[in-house]
Coordinates of C-alpha atoms and ligand atoms in Angstrom, one line a residue:
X769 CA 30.1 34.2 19.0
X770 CA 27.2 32.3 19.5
X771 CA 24.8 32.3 22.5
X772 CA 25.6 29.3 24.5
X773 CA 22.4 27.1 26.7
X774 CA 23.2 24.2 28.9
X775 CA 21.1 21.8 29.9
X776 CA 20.9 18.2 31.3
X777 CA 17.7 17.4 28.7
X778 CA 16.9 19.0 25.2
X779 CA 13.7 18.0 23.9
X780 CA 13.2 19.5 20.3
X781 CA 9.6 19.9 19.0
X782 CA 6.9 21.3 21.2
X783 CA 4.2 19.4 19.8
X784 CA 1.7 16.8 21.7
X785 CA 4.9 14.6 22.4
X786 CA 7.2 17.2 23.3
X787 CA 4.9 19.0 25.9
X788 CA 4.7 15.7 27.3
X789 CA 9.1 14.7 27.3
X790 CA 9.4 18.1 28.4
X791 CA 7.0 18.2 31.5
X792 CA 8.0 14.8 32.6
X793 CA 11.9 15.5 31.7
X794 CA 11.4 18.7 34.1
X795 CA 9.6 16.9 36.3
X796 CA 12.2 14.1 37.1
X797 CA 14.4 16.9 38.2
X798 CA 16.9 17.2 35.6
X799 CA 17.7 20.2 34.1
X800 CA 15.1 20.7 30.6
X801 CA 15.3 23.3 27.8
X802 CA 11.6 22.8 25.1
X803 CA 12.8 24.3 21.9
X804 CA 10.0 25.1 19.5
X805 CA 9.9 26.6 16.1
X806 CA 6.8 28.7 16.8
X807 CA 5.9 31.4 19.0
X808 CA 3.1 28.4 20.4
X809 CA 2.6 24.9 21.5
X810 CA 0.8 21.9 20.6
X811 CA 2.3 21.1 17.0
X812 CA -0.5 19.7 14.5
X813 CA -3.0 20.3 17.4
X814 CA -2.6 24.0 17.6
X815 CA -0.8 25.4 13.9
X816 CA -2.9 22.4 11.9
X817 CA -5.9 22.3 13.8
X818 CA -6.0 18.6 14.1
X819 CA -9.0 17.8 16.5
X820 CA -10.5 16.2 18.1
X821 CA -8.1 13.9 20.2
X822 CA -8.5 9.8 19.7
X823 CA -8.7 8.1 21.4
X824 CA -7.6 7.3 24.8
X825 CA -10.1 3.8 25.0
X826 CA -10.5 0.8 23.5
X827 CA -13.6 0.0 20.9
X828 CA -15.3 -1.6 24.2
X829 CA -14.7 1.8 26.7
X830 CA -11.8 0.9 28.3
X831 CA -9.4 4.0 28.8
X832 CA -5.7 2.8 27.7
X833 CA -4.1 6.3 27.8
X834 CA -4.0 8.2 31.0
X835 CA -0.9 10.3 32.7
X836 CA -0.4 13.7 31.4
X837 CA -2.1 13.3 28.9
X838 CA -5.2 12.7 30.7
X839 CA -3.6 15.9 33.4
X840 CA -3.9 18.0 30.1
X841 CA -7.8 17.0 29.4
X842 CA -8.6 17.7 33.4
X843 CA -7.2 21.1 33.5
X844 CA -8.9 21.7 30.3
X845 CA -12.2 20.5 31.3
X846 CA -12.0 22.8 34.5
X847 CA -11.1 25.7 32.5
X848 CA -14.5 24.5 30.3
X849 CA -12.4 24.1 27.5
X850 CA -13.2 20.3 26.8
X851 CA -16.0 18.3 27.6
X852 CA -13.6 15.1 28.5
X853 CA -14.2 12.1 26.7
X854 CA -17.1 11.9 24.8
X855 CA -18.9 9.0 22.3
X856 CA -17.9 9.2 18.8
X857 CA -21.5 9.6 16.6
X858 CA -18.8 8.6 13.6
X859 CA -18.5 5.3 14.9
X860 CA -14.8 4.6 14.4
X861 CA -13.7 4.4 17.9
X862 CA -15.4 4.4 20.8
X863 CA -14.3 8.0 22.4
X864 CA -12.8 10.8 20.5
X865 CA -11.9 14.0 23.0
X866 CA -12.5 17.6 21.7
X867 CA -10.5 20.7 23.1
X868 CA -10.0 24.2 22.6
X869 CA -6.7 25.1 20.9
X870 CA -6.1 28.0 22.2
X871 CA -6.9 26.8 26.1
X872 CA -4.3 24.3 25.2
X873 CA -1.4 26.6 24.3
X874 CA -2.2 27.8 27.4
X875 CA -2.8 24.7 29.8
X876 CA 0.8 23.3 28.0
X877 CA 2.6 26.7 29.0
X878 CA 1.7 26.7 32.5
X879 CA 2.3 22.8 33.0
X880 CA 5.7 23.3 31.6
X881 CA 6.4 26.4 33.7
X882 CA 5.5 23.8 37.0
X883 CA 7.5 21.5 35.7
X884 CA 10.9 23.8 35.8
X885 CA 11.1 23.9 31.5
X886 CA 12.9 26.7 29.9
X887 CA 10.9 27.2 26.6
X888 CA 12.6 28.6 23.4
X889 CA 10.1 29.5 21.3
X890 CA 10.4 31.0 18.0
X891 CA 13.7 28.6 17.8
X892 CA 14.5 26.5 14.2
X893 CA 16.7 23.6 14.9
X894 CA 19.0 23.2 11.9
X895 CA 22.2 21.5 12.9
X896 CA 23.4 19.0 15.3
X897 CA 27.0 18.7 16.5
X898 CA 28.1 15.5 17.6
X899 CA 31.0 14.1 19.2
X900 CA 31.5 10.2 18.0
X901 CA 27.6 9.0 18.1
X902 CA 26.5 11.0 20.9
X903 CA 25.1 14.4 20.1
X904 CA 26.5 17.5 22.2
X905 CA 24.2 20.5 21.0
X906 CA 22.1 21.4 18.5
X907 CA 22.0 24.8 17.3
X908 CA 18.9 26.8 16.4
X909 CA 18.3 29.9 14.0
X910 CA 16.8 32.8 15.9
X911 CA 16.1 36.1 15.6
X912 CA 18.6 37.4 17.8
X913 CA 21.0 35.1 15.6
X914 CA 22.6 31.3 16.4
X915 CA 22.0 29.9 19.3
X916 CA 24.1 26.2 20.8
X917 CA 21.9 24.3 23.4
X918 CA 24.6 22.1 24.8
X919 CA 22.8 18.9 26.5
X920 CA 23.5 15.0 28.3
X921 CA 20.5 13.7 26.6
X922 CA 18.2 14.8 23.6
X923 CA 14.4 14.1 22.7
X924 CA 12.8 13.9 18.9
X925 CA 9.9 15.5 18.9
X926 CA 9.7 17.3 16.0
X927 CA 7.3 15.0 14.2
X928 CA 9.5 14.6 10.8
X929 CA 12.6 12.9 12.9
X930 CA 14.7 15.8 12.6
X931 CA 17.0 15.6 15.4
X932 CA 18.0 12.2 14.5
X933 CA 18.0 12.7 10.5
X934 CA 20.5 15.3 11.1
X935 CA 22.4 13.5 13.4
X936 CA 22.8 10.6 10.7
X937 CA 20.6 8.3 12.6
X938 CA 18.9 5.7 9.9
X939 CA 15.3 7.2 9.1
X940 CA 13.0 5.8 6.6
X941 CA 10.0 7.6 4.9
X942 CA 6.8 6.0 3.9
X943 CA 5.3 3.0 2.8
X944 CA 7.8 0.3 1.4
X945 CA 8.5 0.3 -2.6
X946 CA 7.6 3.5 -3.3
X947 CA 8.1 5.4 -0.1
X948 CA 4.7 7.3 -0.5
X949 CA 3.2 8.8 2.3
X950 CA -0.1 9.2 3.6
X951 CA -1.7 12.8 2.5
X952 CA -1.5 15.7 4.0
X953 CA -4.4 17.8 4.7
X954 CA -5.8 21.7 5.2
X955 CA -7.9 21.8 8.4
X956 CA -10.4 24.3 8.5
X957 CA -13.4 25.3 10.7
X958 CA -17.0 27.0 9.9
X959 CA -19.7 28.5 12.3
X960 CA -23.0 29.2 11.9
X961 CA -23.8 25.1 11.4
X962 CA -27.6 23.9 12.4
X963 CA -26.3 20.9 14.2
X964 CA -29.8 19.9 14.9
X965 CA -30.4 20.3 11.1
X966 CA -27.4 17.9 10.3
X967 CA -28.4 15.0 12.9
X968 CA -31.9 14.7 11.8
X969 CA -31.3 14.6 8.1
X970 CA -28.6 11.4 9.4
X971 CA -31.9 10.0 10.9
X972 CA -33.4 10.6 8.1
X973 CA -31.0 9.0 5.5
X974 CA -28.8 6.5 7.2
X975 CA -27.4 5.0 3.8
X976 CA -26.2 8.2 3.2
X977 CA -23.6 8.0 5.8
X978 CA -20.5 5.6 7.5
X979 CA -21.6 1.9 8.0
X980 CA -20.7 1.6 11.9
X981 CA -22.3 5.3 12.8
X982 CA -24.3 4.6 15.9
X983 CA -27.9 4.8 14.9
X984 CA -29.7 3.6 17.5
X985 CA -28.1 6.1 19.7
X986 CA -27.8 8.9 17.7
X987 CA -31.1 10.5 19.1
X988 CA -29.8 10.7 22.4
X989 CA -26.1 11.2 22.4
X990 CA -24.2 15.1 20.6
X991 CA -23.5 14.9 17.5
X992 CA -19.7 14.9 18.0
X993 CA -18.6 13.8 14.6
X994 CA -20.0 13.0 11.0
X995 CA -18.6 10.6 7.8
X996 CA -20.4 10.4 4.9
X997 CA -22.5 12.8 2.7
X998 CA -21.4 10.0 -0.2
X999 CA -24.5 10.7 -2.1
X1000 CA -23.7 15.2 -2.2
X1001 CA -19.7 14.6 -2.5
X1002 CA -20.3 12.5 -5.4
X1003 CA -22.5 14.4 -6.9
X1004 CA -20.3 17.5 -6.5
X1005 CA -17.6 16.0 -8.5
X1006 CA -14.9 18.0 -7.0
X1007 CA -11.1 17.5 -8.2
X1008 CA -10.3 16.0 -4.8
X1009 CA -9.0 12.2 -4.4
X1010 CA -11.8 11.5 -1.8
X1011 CA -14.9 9.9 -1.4
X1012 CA -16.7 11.2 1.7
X1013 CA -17.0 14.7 3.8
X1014 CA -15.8 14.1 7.4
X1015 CA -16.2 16.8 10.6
X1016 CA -16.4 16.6 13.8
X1017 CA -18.8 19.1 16.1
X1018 CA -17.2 21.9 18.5
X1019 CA -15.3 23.9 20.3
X1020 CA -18.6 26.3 19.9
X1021 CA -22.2 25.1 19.6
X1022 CA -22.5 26.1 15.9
X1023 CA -19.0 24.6 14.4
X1024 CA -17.1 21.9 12.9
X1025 CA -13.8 21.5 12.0
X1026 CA -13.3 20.0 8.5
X1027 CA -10.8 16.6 7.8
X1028 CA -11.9 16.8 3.9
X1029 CA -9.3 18.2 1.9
X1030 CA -6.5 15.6 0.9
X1031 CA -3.0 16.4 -1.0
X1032 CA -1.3 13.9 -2.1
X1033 CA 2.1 12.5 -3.6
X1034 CA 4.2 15.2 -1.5
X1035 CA 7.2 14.7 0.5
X1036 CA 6.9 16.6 3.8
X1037 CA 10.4 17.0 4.7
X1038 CA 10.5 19.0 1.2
X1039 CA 10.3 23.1 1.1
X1040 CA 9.0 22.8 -2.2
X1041 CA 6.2 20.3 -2.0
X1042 CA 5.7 22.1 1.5
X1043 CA 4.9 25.1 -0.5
X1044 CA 3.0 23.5 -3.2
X1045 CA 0.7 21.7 -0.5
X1046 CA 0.0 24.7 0.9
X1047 CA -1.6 26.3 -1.9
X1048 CA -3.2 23.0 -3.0
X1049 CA -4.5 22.2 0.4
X1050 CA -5.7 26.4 0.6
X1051 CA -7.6 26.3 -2.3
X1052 CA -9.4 23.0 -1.6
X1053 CA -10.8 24.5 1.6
X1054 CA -12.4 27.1 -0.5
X1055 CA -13.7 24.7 -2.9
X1056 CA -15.0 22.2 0.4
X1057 CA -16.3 25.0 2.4
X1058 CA -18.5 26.3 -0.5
X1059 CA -19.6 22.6 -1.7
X1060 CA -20.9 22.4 2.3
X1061 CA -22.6 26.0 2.2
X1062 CA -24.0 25.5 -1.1
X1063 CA -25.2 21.8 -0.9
X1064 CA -25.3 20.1 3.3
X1065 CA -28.0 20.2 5.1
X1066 CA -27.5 22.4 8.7
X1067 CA -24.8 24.3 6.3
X1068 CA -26.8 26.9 4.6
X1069 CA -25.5 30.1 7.1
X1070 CA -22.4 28.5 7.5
X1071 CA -19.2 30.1 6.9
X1072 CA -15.5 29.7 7.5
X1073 CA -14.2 30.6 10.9
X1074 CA -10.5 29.4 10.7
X1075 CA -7.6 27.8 8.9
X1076 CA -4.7 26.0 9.3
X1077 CA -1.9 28.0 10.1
X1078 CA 0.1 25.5 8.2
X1079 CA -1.6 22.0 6.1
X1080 CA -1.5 18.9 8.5
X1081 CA 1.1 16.4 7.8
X1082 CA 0.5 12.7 8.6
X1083 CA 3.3 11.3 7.8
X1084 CA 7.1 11.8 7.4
X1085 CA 9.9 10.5 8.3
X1086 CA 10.8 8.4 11.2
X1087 CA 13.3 6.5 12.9
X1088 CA 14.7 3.3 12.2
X1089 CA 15.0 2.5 15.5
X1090 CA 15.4 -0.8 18.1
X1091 CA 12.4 -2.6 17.1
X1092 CA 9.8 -1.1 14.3
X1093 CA 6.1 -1.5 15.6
X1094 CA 4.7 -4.0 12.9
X1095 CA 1.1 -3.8 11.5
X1096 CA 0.4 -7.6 12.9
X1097 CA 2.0 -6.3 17.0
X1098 CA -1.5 -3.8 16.3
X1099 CA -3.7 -5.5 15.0
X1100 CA -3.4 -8.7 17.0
X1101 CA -2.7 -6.7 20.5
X1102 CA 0.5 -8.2 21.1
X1103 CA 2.2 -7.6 24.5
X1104 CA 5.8 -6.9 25.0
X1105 CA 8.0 -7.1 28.1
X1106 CA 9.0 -3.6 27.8
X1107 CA 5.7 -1.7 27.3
X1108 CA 5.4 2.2 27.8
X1109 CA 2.5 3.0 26.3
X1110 CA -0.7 1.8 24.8
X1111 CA -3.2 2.6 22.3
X1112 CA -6.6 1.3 21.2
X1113 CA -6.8 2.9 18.2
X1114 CA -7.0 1.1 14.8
X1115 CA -4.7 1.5 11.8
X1116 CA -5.9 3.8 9.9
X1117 CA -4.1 4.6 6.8
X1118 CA -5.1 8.0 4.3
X1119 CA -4.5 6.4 0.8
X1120 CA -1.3 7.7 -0.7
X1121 CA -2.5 7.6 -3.8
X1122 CA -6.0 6.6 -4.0
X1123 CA -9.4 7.9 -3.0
X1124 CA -10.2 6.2 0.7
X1125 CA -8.9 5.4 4.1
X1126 CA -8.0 1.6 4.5
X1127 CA -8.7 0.4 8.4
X1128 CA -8.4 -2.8 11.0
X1129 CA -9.4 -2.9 14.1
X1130 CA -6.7 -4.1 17.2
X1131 CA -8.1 -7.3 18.3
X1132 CA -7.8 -9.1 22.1
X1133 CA -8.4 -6.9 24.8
X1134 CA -8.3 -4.0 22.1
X1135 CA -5.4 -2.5 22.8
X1136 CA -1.4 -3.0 21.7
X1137 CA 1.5 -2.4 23.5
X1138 CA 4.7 0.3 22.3
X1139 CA 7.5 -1.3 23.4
X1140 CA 10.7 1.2 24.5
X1141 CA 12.4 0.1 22.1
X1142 CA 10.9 2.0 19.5
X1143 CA 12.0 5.4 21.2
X1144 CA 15.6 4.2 20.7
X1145 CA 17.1 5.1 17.4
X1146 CA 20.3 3.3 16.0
X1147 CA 23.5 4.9 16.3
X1148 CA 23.0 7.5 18.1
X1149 CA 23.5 7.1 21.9
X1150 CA 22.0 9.9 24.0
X1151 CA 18.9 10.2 21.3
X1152 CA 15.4 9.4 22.0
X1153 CA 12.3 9.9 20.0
X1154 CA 9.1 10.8 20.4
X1155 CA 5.5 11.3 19.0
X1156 CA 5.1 10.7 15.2
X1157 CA 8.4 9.9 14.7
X1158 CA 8.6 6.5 16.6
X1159 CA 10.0 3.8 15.1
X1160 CA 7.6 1.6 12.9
X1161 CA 6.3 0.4 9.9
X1162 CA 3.9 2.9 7.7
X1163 CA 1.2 0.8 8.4
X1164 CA 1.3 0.8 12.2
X1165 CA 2.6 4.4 12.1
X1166 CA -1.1 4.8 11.1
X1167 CA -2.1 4.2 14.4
X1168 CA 1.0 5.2 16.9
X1169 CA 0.7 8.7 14.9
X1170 CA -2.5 10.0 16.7
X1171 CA -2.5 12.5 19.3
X1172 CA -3.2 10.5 22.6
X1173 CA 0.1 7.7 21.7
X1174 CA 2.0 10.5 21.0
X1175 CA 1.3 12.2 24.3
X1176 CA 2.0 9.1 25.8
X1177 CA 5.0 7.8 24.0
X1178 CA 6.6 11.3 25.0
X1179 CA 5.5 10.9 28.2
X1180 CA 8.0 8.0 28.3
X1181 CA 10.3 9.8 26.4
X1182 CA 11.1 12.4 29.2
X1183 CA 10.4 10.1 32.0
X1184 CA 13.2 7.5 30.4
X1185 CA 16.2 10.1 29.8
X1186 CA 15.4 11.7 33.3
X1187 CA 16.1 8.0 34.1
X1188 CA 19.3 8.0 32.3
X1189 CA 20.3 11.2 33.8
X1190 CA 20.1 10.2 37.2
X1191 CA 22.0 7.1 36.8
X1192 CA 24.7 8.5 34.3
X1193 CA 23.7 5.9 31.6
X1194 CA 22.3 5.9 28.1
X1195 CA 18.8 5.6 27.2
X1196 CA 19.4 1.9 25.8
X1197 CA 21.2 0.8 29.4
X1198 CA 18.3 1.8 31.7
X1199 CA 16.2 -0.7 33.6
X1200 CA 13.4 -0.4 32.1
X1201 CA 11.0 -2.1 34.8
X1202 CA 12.2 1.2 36.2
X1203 CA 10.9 3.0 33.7
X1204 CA 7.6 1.0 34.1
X1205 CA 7.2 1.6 37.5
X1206 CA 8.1 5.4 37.7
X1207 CA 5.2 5.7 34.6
X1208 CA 2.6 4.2 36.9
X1209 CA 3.3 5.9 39.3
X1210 CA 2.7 9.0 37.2
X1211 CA -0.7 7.3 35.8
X1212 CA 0.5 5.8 32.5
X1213 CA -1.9 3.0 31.9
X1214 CA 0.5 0.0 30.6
X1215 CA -1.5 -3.4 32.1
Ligands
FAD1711 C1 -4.6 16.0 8.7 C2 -4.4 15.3 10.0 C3 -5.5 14.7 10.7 C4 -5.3 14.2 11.9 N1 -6.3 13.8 12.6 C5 -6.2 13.4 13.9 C6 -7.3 13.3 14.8 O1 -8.4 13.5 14.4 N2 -7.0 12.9 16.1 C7 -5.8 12.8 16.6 O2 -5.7 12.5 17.7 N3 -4.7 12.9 15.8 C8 -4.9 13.2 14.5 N4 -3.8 13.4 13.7 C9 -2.4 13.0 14.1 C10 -1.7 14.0 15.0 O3 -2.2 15.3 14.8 C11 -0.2 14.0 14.8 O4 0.3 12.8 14.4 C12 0.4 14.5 16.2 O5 0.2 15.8 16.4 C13 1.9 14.2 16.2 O6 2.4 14.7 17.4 P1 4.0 15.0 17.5 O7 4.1 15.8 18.8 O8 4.7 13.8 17.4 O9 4.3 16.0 16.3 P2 3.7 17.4 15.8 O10 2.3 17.6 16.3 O11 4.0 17.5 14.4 O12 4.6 18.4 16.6 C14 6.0 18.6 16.2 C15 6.4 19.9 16.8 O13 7.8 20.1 16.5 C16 8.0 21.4 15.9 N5 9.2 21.3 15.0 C17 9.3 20.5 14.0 N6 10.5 20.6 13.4 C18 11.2 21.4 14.2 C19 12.5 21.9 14.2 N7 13.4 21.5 13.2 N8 12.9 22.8 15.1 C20 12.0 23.2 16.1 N9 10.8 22.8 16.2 C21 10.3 21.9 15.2 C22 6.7 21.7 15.2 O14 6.5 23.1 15.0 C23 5.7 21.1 16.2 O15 5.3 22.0 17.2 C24 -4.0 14.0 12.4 C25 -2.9 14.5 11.7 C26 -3.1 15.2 10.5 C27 -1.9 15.8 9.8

């Protein structure tokens, strides 16, 4: 016989997006289970080490993205485990916001615990039952065996649109034609970097380095992030389809955490590419983090500090929901009646197949709007989704995917089904002004 949890609100995947359904689910009152497949939070974040955050502003400063997500980047910077907001030396966007993982687990534990969420950690979810097009439990593979989480409402977050793939809500994967996704990639982070060392060789050889890195500020401002090195990566010739070293400076004075490796043509919904990316993605990092020791500037004593627990995924699959987010809504900052979130943060799209990252700026005020309706998945009525797996095109997945949107679009996620709880409706039915108004209250930034 199996175990047996009730609950009003069941948000799967206890990554940036689930943190943030779950706290806000719990925090409307209703009744919230988090289930999470490892023993921690904070999804690519935490296991990937995805850092730093971008970005919660627009290319001219504006911040776009507050609520809890901006709660989580207080409480870290008063436990002195973020320094806030901080100009990105890269030049892609205007802020980029560094963290410490492990202060994060933490800060997302206790905020849930506030909040009234039972966490299941350690908890797989493999099955959904449903009763016509409403789902009644999922069931998760433990350790202690099978257990049924019974629930009113449910929440994607898992990232690769599980809950609604095996619910037979339509998903779809990757770019149109040939479904390819954007690469996945190892993480990893070395210590012992001259910083100092690094910035004034950039002075020194601009050309060497990303077009739109801020120059005439560089002198003053941290180095926070670097693109470019074209001139040693070429020269290195290393069987990896890219053309430029990126990092980005911190947690501690003398690190970086490398965004170099790339892995492509994999499906990440697949145990076997999984495991083949892996050991691709592993043996990269060796090859990068020598290449850096053996031929940077500022890298000579470096070495490598940490891994990815698992290789970051970009892209899988997502839902084919109410309205897709198109590349032209983004890029021309288009407003829609039934905003919940915003981002100013361009497309940005790792090639499937080739060697660089293809990119366009939003235009207008420099911000888009995410309307609800891409949280709402067909078929399936008492389903909403989250984070990653929103429903868009590949190209303005690009964008929605980063950490900040996906702490705000499940921000909305929770706040909407608490919604639907209290009024006994589904997710599509609720007023969504309502919605609107109950996620300014709680800071969401959607004018
Ligand atoms: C290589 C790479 C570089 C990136 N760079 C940046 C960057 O610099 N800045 C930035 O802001 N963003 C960046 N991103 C994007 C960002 O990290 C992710 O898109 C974001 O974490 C997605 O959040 P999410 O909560 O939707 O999904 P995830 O972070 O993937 O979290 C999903 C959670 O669900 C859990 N889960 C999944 N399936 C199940 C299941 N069946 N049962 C139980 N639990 C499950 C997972 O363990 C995980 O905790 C990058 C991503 C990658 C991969």
């Amino acid at each position: 016989m199996n175990k047996i949890i009730e609950a009003d609100i069941v948000v799967c995947g206890g990554g940036p997006a689930g943190i943030n359904a779950a706290i806000a689910a719990g925090r409307s009152g209703a009744k919230t289970v988090l289930v999470e497949r490892y023993g921690f939070l904070g999804g690519m974040s935490t296991a990937a080490l995805v850092y730093p955050w971008m970005t919660f502003h627009t290319t001219d400063g504006k911040q776009v993205i507050a609520g809890i997500a901006q709660e989580i980047i207080d409480r870290l910077m008063q436990a002195d485990a973020s320094p806030g907001h901080v100009r990105d030396t890269v030049g892609f966007v205007h802020t980029i916001t560094p963290y410490h993982p492990e202060m994060y687990k933490i800060v997302a534990l206790d905020m849930l615990k506030e909040a009234g969420v039972r966490l299941l950690a350690h908890s797989f979810v493999d099955e959904t039952r449903l009763q016509g097009d409403a789902i009644e439990s999922v069931r998760l593979t433990t350790k202690s065996g099978k257990i049924e989480v019974k629930g009113r409402l449910f929440i994607d977050t898992t990232g690769d649109a599980d809950l609604a793939y095996l619910s037979g809500a339509p998903c779809l994967q990757g770019r149109d034609g040939d479904k390819r996704t954007q690469p996945m990639t190892m993480k990893f982070r070395m210590r012992g970097v001259d910083l100092e060392r690094v910035k004034q060789y950039m002075l020194a050889h601009p050309d060497e380095f990303y077009k739109k890195t801020p120059f005439d500020e560089l002198e003053r401002l941290p180095l926070s992030g670097v693109l470019g090195f074209y001139k040693h990566w070429k020269e290195a010739d290393l069987p990896i389809n890219r053309d430029q070293v990126l990092f980005f400076t911190g947690p501690a004075d003398d690190e970086v955490l490398v965004n170099t490796t790339r892995v492509q043509g994999l499906d990440g919904t697949d145990v076997e590419h999984l495991t083949e990316a892996e050991d691709a993605g592993r043996r990269q990092v060796m090859m990068v983090a020598k290449f850096m020791r053996d031929r940077l500037p500022g890298f000579e004593k470096a070495s490598i500090s940490s891994v990815g627990a698992q290789i970051g995924i970009r892209e899988t699959r997502r839902i084919d929901g109410a309205y897709a987010l198109q590349v032209d809504d983004v890029v021309q900052g288009r407003r829609f009646s039934d905003v919940i979130a915003r981002s100013g943060y361009p497309i940005d799209i790792h090639d499937p197949s080739g060697k660089g990252v293809t990119a366009a700026w939003v235009q207008g005020d420099g911000a888009y709007d995410i309307p609800y309706r891409c949280l709402l998945p067909k078929r399936i009525t008492n389903l909403l989704a989250g984070g990653r797996c929103i429903s868009t095109t590949h190209e303005a997945l690009a964008t929605t995917r980063l950490t900040p949107s996906c702490m705000a679009t499940g921000q909305a996620a929770g706040t909407a089904a608490g919604i639907a709880i209290k009024h006994g409706v589904s997710p599509a039915d609720i007023d969504v002004s309502e919605l609107q108004a109950e996620l300014t209250q709680a800071g969401a930034l959607l004018k």
